[in-house]
mmCIF file of C-alpha atoms in Angstrom:
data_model
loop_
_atom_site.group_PDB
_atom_site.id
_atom_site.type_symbol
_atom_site.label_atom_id
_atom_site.label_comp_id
_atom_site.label_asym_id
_atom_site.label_seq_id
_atom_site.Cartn_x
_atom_site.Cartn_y
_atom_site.Cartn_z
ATOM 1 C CA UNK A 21 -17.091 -21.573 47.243
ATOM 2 C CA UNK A 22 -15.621 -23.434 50.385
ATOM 3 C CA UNK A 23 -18.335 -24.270 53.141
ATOM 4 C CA UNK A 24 -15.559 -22.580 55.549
ATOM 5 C CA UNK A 25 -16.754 -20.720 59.185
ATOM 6 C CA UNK A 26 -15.907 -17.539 57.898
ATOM 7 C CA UNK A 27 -18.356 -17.792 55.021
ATOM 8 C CA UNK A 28 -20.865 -18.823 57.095
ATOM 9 C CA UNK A 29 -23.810 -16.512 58.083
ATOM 10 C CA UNK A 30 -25.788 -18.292 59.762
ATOM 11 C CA UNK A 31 -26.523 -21.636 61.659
ATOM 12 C CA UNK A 32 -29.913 -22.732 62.704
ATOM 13 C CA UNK A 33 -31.203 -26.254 64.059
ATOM 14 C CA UNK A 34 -31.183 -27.832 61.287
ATOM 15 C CA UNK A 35 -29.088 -26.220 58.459
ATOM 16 C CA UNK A 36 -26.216 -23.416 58.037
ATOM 17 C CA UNK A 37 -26.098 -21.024 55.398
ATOM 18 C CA UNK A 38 -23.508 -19.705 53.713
ATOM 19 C CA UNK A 39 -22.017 -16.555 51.693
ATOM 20 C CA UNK A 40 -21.025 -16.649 47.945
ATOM 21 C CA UNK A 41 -19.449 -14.487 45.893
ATOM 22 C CA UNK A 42 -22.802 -12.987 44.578
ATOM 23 C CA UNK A 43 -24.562 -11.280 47.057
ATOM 24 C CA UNK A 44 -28.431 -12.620 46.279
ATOM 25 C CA UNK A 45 -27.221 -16.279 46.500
ATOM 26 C CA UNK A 46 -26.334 -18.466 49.425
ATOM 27 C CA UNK A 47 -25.429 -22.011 49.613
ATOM 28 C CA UNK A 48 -27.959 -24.259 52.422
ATOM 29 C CA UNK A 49 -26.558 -27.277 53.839
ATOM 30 C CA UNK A 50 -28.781 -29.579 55.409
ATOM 31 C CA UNK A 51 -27.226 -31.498 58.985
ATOM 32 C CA UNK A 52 -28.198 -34.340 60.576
ATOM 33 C CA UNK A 53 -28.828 -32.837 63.578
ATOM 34 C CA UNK A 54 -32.641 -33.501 64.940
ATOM 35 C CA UNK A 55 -34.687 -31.927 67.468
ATOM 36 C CA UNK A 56 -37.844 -31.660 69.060
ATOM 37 C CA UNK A 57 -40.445 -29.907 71.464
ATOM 38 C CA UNK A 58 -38.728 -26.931 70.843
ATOM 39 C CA UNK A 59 -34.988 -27.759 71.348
ATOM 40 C CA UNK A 60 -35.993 -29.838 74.105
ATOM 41 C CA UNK A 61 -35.287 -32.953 72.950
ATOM 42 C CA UNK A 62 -32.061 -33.437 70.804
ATOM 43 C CA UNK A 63 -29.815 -35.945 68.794
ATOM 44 C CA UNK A 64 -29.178 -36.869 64.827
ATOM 45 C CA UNK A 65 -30.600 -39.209 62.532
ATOM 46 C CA UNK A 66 -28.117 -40.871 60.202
ATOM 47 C CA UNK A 67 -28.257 -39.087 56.850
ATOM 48 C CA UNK A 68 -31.197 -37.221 57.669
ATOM 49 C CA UNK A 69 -29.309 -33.876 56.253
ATOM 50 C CA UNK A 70 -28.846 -35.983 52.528
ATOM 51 C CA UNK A 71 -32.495 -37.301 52.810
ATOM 52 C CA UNK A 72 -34.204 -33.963 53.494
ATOM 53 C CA UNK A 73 -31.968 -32.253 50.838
ATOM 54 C CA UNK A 74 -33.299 -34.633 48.194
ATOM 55 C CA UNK A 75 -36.788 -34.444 49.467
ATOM 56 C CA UNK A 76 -36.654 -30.628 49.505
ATOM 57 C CA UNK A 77 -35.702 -30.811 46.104
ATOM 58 C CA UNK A 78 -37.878 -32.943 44.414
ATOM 59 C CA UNK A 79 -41.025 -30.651 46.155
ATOM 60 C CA UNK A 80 -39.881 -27.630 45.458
ATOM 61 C CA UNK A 81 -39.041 -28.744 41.324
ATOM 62 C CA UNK A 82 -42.814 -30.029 41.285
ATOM 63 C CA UNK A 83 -44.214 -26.726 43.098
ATOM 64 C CA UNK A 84 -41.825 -24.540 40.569
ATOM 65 C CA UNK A 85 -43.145 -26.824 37.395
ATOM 66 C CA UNK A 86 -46.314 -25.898 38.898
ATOM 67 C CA UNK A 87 -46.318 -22.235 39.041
ATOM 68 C CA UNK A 88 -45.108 -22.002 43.099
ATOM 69 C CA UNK A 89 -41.894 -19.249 43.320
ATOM 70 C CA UNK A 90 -39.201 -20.992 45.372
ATOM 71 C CA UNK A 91 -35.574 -19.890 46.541
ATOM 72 C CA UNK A 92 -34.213 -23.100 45.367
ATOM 73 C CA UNK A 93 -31.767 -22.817 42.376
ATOM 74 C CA UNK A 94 -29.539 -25.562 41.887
ATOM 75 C CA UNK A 95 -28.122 -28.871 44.274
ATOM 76 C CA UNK A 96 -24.710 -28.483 44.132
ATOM 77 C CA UNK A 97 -23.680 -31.884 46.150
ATOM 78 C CA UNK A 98 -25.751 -34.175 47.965
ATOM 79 C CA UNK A 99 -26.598 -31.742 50.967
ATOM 80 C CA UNK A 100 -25.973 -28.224 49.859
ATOM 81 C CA UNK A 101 -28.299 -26.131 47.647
ATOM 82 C CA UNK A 102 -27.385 -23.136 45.739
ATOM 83 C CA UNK A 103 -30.264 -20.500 46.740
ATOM 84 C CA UNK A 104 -31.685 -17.518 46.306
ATOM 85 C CA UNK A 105 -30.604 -14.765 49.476
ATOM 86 C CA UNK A 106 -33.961 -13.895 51.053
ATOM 87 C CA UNK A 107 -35.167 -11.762 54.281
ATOM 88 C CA UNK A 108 -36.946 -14.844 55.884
ATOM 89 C CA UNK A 109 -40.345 -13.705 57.329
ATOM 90 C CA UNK A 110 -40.214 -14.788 60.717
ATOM 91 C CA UNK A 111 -43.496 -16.640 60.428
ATOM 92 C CA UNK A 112 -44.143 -19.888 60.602
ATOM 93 C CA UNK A 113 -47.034 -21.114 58.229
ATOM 94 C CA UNK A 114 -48.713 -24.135 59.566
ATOM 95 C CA UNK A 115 -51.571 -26.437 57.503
ATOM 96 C CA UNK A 116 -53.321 -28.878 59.195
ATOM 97 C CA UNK A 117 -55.318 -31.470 56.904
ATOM 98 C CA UNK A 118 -55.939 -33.575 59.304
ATOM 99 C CA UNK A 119 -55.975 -33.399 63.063
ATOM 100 C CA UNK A 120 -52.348 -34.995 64.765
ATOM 101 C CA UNK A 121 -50.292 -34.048 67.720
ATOM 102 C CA UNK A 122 -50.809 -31.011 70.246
ATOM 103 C CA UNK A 123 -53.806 -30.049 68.331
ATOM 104 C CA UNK A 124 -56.051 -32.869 68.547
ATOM 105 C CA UNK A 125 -54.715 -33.039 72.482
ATOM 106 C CA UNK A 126 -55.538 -29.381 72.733
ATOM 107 C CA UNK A 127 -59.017 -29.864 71.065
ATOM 108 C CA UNK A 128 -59.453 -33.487 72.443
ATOM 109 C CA UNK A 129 -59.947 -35.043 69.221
ATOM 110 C CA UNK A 130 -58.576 -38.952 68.478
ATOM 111 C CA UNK A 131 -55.730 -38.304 66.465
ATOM 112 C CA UNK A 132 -56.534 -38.490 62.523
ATOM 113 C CA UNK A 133 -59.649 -37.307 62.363
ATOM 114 C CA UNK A 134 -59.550 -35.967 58.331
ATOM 115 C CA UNK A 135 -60.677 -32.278 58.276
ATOM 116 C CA UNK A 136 -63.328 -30.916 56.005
ATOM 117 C CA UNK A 137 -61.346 -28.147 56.053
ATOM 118 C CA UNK A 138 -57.804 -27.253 55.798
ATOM 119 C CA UNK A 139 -57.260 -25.259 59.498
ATOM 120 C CA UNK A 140 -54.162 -22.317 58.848
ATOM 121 C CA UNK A 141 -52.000 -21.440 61.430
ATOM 122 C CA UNK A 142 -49.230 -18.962 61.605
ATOM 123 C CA UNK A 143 -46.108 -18.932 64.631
ATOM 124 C CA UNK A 144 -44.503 -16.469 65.394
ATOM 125 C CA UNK A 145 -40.037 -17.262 64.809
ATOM 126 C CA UNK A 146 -38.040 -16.497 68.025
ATOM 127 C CA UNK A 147 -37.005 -19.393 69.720
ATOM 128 C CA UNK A 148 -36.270 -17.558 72.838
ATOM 129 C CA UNK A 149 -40.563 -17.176 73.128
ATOM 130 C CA UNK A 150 -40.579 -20.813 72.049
ATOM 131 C CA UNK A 151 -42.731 -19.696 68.647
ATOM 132 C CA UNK A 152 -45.644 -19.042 70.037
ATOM 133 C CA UNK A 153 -48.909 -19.258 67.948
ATOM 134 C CA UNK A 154 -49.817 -15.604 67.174
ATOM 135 C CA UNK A 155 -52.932 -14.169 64.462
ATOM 136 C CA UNK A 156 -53.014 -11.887 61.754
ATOM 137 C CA UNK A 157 -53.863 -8.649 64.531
ATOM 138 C CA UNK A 158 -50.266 -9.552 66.277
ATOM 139 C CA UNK A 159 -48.209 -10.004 62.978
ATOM 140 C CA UNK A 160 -49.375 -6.706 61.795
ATOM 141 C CA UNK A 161 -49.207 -4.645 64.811
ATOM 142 C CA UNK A 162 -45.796 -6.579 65.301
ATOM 143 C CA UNK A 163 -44.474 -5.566 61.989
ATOM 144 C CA UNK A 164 -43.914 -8.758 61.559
ATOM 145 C CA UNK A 165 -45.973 -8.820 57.950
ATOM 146 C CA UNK A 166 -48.278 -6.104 56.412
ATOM 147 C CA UNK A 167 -51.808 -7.354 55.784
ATOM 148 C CA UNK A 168 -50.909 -7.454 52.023
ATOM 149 C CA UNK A 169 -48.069 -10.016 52.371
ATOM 150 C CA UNK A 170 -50.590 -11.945 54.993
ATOM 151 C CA UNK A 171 -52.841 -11.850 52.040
ATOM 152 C CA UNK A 172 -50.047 -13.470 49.516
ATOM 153 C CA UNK A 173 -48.849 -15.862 52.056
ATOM 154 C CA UNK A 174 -52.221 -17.303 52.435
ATOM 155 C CA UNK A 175 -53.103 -17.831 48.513
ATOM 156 C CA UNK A 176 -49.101 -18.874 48.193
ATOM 157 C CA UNK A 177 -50.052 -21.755 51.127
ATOM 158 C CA UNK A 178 -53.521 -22.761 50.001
ATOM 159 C CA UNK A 179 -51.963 -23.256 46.690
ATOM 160 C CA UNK A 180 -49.209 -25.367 48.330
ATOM 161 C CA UNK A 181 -51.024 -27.419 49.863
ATOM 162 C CA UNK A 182 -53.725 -28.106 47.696
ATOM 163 C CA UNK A 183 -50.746 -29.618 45.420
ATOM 164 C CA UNK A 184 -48.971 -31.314 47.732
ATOM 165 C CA UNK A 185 -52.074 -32.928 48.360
ATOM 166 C CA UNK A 186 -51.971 -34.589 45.288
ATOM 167 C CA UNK A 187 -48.230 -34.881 44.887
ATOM 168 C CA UNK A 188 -48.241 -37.117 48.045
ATOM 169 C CA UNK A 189 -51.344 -38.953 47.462
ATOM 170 C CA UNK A 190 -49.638 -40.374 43.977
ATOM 171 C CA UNK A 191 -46.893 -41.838 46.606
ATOM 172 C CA UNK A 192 -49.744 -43.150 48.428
ATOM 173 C CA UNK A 193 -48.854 -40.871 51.723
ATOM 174 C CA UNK A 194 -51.241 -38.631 53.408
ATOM 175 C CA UNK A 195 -50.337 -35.054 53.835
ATOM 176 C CA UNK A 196 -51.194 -34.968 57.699
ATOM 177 C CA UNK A 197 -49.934 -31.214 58.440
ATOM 178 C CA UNK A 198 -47.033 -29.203 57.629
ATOM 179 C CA UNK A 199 -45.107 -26.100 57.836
ATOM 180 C CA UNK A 200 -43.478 -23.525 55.347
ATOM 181 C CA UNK A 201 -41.827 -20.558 55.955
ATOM 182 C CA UNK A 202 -41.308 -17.585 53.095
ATOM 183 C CA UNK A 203 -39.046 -14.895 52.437
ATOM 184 C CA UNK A 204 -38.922 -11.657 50.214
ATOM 185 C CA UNK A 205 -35.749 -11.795 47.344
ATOM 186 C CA UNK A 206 -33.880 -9.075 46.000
ATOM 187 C CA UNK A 207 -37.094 -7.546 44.113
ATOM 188 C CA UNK A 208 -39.224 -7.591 47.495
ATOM 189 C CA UNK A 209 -41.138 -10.629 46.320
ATOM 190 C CA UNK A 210 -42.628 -13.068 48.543
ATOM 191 C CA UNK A 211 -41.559 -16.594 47.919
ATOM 192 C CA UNK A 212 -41.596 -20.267 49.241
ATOM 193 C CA UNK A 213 -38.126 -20.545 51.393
ATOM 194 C CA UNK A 214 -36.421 -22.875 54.042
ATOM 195 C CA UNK A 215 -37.465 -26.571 53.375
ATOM 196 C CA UNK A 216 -40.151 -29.128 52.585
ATOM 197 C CA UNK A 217 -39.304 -32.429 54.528
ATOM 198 C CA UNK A 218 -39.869 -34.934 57.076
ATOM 199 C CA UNK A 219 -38.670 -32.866 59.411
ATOM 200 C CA UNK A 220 -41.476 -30.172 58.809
ATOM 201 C CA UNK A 221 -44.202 -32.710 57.697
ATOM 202 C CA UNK A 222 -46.122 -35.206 59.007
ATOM 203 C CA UNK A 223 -46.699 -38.166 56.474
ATOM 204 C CA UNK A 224 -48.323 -41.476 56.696
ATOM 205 C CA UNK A 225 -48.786 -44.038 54.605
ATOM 206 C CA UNK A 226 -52.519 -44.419 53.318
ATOM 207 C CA UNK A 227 -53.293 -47.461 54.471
ATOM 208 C CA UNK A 228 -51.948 -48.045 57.536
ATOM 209 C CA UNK A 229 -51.577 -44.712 58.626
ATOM 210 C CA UNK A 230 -47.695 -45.731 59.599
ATOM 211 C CA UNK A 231 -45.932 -42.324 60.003
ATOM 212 C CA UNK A 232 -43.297 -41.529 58.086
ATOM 213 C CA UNK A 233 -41.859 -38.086 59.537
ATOM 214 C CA UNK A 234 -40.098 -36.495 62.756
ATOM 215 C CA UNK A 235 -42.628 -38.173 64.742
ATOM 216 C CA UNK A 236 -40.904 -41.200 64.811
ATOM 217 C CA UNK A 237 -37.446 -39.466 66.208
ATOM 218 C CA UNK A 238 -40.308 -37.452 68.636
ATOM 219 C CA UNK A 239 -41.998 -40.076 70.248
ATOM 220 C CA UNK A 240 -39.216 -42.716 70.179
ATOM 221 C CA UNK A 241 -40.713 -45.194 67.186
ATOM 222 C CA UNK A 242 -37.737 -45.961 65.870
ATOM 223 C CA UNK A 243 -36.743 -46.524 62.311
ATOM 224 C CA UNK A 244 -36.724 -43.011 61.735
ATOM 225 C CA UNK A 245 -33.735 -42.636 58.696
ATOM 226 C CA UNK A 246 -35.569 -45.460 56.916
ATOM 227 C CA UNK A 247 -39.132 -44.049 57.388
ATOM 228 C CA UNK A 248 -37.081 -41.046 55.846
ATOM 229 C CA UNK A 249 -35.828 -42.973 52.993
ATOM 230 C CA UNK A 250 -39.224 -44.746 52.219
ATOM 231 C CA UNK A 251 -40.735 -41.004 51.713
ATOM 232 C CA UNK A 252 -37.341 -40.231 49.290
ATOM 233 C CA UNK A 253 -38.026 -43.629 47.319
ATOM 234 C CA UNK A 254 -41.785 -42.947 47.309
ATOM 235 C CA UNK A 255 -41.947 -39.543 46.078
ATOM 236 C CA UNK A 256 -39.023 -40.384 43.305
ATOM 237 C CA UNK A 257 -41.146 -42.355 41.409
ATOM 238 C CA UNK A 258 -43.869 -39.358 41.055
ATOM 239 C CA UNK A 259 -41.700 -36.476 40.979
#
Protein backbone atom coordinates (compact mmCIF):
# COMPACT_ATOMS: atom_id res chain seq x y z
CA UNK A 1 0.00 0.00 0.00
CA UNK A 2 1.64 3.38 -1.17
CA UNK A 3 1.63 6.19 1.62
CA UNK A 4 0.11 8.39 -1.42
CA UNK A 5 -2.40 11.72 -0.58
CA UNK A 6 -5.19 10.03 -1.93
CA UNK A 7 -4.96 7.18 0.55
CA UNK A 8 -4.65 9.34 3.18
CA UNK A 9 -7.52 9.96 5.69
CA UNK A 10 -6.34 11.84 7.93
CA UNK A 11 -3.45 14.16 9.19
CA UNK A 12 -3.08 15.30 12.70
CA UNK A 13 -0.04 17.10 14.55
CA UNK A 14 1.88 14.56 14.81
CA UNK A 15 1.04 11.57 12.50
CA UNK A 16 -1.17 10.82 9.21
CA UNK A 17 -3.13 7.88 8.72
CA UNK A 18 -3.76 6.07 5.96
CA UNK A 19 -6.32 3.66 3.99
CA UNK A 20 -5.56 -0.03 3.06
CA UNK A 21 -7.13 -2.33 1.16
CA UNK A 22 -8.97 -3.88 4.23
CA UNK A 23 -11.26 -1.68 5.67
CA UNK A 24 -10.49 -2.32 9.71
CA UNK A 25 -6.74 -1.59 9.12
CA UNK A 26 -4.86 1.61 8.58
CA UNK A 27 -1.27 2.29 8.28
CA UNK A 28 0.13 5.34 11.12
CA UNK A 29 3.11 7.17 10.22
CA UNK A 30 4.78 9.01 12.78
CA UNK A 31 6.43 12.83 11.54
CA UNK A 32 8.83 14.78 12.95
CA UNK A 33 6.85 17.54 13.30
CA UNK A 34 6.68 18.93 17.16
CA UNK A 35 4.46 21.19 18.89
CA UNK A 36 3.47 22.69 21.95
CA UNK A 37 1.00 24.80 24.20
CA UNK A 38 -1.54 23.80 22.02
CA UNK A 39 -0.18 24.47 18.46
CA UNK A 40 1.31 27.47 19.78
CA UNK A 41 4.62 26.75 19.60
CA UNK A 42 5.92 24.74 16.52
CA UNK A 43 9.02 23.12 14.74
CA UNK A 44 10.56 19.32 14.30
CA UNK A 45 12.92 17.34 16.11
CA UNK A 46 15.27 15.29 13.96
CA UNK A 47 13.96 11.73 13.83
CA UNK A 48 11.54 12.25 16.41
CA UNK A 49 8.78 10.42 14.01
CA UNK A 50 11.42 7.02 13.93
CA UNK A 51 12.07 7.43 17.75
CA UNK A 52 8.43 7.63 18.87
CA UNK A 53 7.49 4.80 16.41
CA UNK A 54 9.95 2.48 18.14
CA UNK A 55 9.02 3.67 21.54
CA UNK A 56 5.31 3.19 20.77
CA UNK A 57 6.10 -0.14 19.89
CA UNK A 58 8.06 -1.56 22.41
CA UNK A 59 5.06 -0.18 25.12
CA UNK A 60 2.39 -1.27 23.49
CA UNK A 61 4.18 -5.20 22.89
CA UNK A 62 4.82 -5.12 26.82
CA UNK A 63 1.12 -3.79 27.64
CA UNK A 64 -0.28 -6.56 24.94
CA UNK A 65 2.16 -9.41 26.65
CA UNK A 66 0.53 -8.09 29.61
CA UNK A 67 -3.07 -8.44 29.00
CA UNK A 68 -3.65 -4.44 27.74
CA UNK A 69 -5.83 -4.55 24.11
CA UNK A 70 -3.97 -2.24 21.72
CA UNK A 71 -4.60 -1.18 17.96
CA UNK A 72 -1.08 -1.89 17.16
CA UNK A 73 -0.55 -4.86 14.72
CA UNK A 74 2.57 -4.94 12.98
CA UNK A 75 5.71 -2.11 12.11
CA UNK A 76 5.91 -2.25 8.69
CA UNK A 77 9.13 0.22 8.22
CA UNK A 78 10.78 2.30 10.62
CA UNK A 79 7.86 4.93 11.03
CA UNK A 80 4.68 3.37 9.84
CA UNK A 81 2.55 0.86 11.80
CA UNK A 82 0.03 -1.42 10.42
CA UNK A 83 -3.16 -0.83 12.82
CA UNK A 84 -6.24 -1.68 13.73
CA UNK A 85 -9.19 1.10 12.18
CA UNK A 86 -10.80 2.50 15.33
CA UNK A 87 -13.53 5.39 16.14
CA UNK A 88 -11.03 7.37 18.39
CA UNK A 89 -12.90 8.60 21.54
CA UNK A 90 -12.28 12.11 21.56
CA UNK A 91 -10.97 12.03 25.11
CA UNK A 92 -7.93 12.63 26.28
CA UNK A 93 -6.88 10.40 29.36
CA UNK A 94 -4.39 12.11 31.50
CA UNK A 95 -2.34 10.34 34.72
CA UNK A 96 -0.47 12.32 36.83
CA UNK A 97 2.04 10.38 39.25
CA UNK A 98 3.67 13.03 40.19
CA UNK A 99 2.98 16.73 40.17
CA UNK A 100 4.91 18.68 36.84
CA UNK A 101 3.92 21.51 34.63
CA UNK A 102 0.53 23.60 34.61
CA UNK A 103 -0.64 21.53 37.43
CA UNK A 104 1.71 22.09 40.11
CA UNK A 105 1.56 26.03 38.78
CA UNK A 106 -2.18 25.77 38.99
CA UNK A 107 -2.06 24.14 42.51
CA UNK A 108 1.22 25.99 43.53
CA UNK A 109 3.10 23.00 44.30
CA UNK A 110 7.24 22.81 43.60
CA UNK A 111 7.35 20.77 40.71
CA UNK A 112 7.94 16.87 41.57
CA UNK A 113 6.29 16.51 44.44
CA UNK A 114 5.54 12.34 44.16
CA UNK A 115 1.76 11.77 44.66
CA UNK A 116 0.30 9.30 47.07
CA UNK A 117 -2.08 9.00 44.65
CA UNK A 118 -2.34 8.68 41.02
CA UNK A 119 -4.70 12.08 40.12
CA UNK A 120 -6.97 11.08 36.58
CA UNK A 121 -7.82 13.55 34.28
CA UNK A 122 -9.81 13.43 31.14
CA UNK A 123 -9.73 16.46 28.03
CA UNK A 124 -11.98 16.91 26.03
CA UNK A 125 -10.38 16.50 21.76
CA UNK A 126 -11.24 19.61 19.64
CA UNK A 127 -8.47 21.70 19.08
CA UNK A 128 -10.56 24.55 18.03
CA UNK A 129 -11.68 24.72 22.19
CA UNK A 130 -7.99 24.14 22.82
CA UNK A 131 -8.97 20.59 24.79
CA UNK A 132 -10.28 21.84 27.54
CA UNK A 133 -10.33 19.76 30.81
CA UNK A 134 -13.94 18.48 31.11
CA UNK A 135 -15.49 15.56 33.97
CA UNK A 136 -17.36 12.57 33.70
CA UNK A 137 -21.05 14.87 33.97
CA UNK A 138 -19.81 16.77 30.56
CA UNK A 139 -18.58 13.59 28.64
CA UNK A 140 -21.83 11.96 29.25
CA UNK A 141 -24.23 14.67 28.72
CA UNK A 142 -21.84 15.46 25.67
CA UNK A 143 -22.16 12.06 24.23
CA UNK A 144 -18.89 12.08 24.21
CA UNK A 145 -18.68 8.48 26.28
CA UNK A 146 -21.51 6.56 28.12
CA UNK A 147 -20.78 6.05 31.81
CA UNK A 148 -20.03 2.35 30.97
CA UNK A 149 -17.10 3.09 28.59
CA UNK A 150 -15.99 5.91 31.37
CA UNK A 151 -16.05 2.94 33.60
CA UNK A 152 -13.67 0.70 31.14
CA UNK A 153 -11.48 3.55 30.33
CA UNK A 154 -10.68 4.08 33.89
CA UNK A 155 -9.78 0.25 34.88
CA UNK A 156 -8.05 0.13 31.11
CA UNK A 157 -5.79 3.41 32.50
CA UNK A 158 -5.23 2.39 36.10
CA UNK A 159 -4.04 -0.81 34.67
CA UNK A 160 -1.75 1.14 32.29
CA UNK A 161 -0.25 2.91 34.41
CA UNK A 162 0.27 0.82 37.20
CA UNK A 163 2.55 -1.19 34.54
CA UNK A 164 4.18 1.36 33.05
CA UNK A 165 5.16 2.15 36.37
CA UNK A 166 7.22 -0.66 36.57
CA UNK A 167 8.18 -0.97 32.93
CA UNK A 168 9.93 2.46 33.29
CA UNK A 169 11.29 2.09 36.66
CA UNK A 170 13.43 -1.15 35.24
CA UNK A 171 14.96 1.69 32.75
CA UNK A 172 15.52 3.64 35.76
CA UNK A 173 13.00 6.60 34.48
CA UNK A 174 10.19 7.94 36.45
CA UNK A 175 6.78 7.89 34.96
CA UNK A 176 6.03 11.69 35.76
CA UNK A 177 2.47 11.94 33.89
CA UNK A 178 1.10 10.90 30.70
CA UNK A 179 -1.64 10.72 28.29
CA UNK A 180 -3.55 7.92 26.27
CA UNK A 181 -6.26 8.15 24.15
CA UNK A 182 -8.69 4.92 23.17
CA UNK A 183 -10.85 3.94 20.50
CA UNK A 184 -13.70 1.30 19.86
CA UNK A 185 -12.65 -1.48 16.78
CA UNK A 186 -14.81 -3.16 14.50
CA UNK A 187 -16.58 -5.28 17.43
CA UNK A 188 -17.35 -1.95 19.51
CA UNK A 189 -14.54 -2.73 21.91
CA UNK A 190 -12.70 -0.22 23.76
CA UNK A 191 -9.00 -0.35 23.30
CA UNK A 192 -5.59 1.46 23.93
CA UNK A 193 -5.04 3.68 20.54
CA UNK A 194 -2.84 6.64 19.22
CA UNK A 195 0.69 6.47 20.87
CA UNK A 196 2.85 5.99 23.95
CA UNK A 197 5.95 8.38 23.64
CA UNK A 198 7.96 11.23 24.59
CA UNK A 199 5.82 13.28 23.05
CA UNK A 200 2.80 12.28 25.37
CA UNK A 201 4.98 11.48 28.49
CA UNK A 202 6.93 13.09 30.78
CA UNK A 203 10.07 10.98 31.87
CA UNK A 204 13.00 11.62 34.01
CA UNK A 205 15.71 9.89 34.91
CA UNK A 206 15.64 8.61 38.67
CA UNK A 207 18.33 10.16 39.92
CA UNK A 208 18.71 13.29 38.67
CA UNK A 209 15.36 13.93 37.74
CA UNK A 210 16.87 15.08 34.07
CA UNK A 211 13.78 15.04 31.77
CA UNK A 212 13.69 13.07 29.05
CA UNK A 213 10.37 14.07 27.05
CA UNK A 214 8.67 17.06 25.02
CA UNK A 215 9.62 19.22 27.78
CA UNK A 216 12.86 19.73 26.58
CA UNK A 217 11.55 20.92 22.87
CA UNK A 218 8.78 23.02 25.34
CA UNK A 219 10.84 24.95 27.43
CA UNK A 220 13.89 25.27 25.12
CA UNK A 221 16.47 22.62 27.03
CA UNK A 222 17.89 21.46 24.24
CA UNK A 223 19.08 18.03 23.38
CA UNK A 224 15.73 16.98 22.79
CA UNK A 225 16.27 13.96 19.80
CA UNK A 226 18.97 12.56 22.09
CA UNK A 227 16.94 12.78 25.37
CA UNK A 228 14.55 10.88 22.86
CA UNK A 229 17.03 8.33 21.97
CA UNK A 230 18.31 7.75 25.62
CA UNK A 231 14.47 6.73 26.50
CA UNK A 232 14.60 4.27 23.04
CA UNK A 233 18.08 2.76 24.30
CA UNK A 234 16.79 2.61 27.89
CA UNK A 235 13.61 0.93 27.50
CA UNK A 236 15.29 -1.66 24.78
CA UNK A 237 17.12 -3.31 27.21
CA UNK A 238 13.79 -4.10 29.41
CA UNK A 239 11.34 -4.53 26.79
Amino acid sequence: MLLVDENKLYEGKAKKVYRTENPNEVIIYYKDDATAFNNLKKGQIHNKGILNAQITTIIFNYLKNNGVETHLIENLSDRAQLCKKVEIIPLEVIVRNTLAGSTAKLLKIEEGKILNSPIFEICYKKDELGDPMINDYHAIALDIATRKDLEEIYSQTKKINELLKSFFDQANIELVDFKIEFGKDVNGNIILADEISPDCCRLWDKETRKKLDKDRFRRDLGDVEEAYQEVLSRISRVG
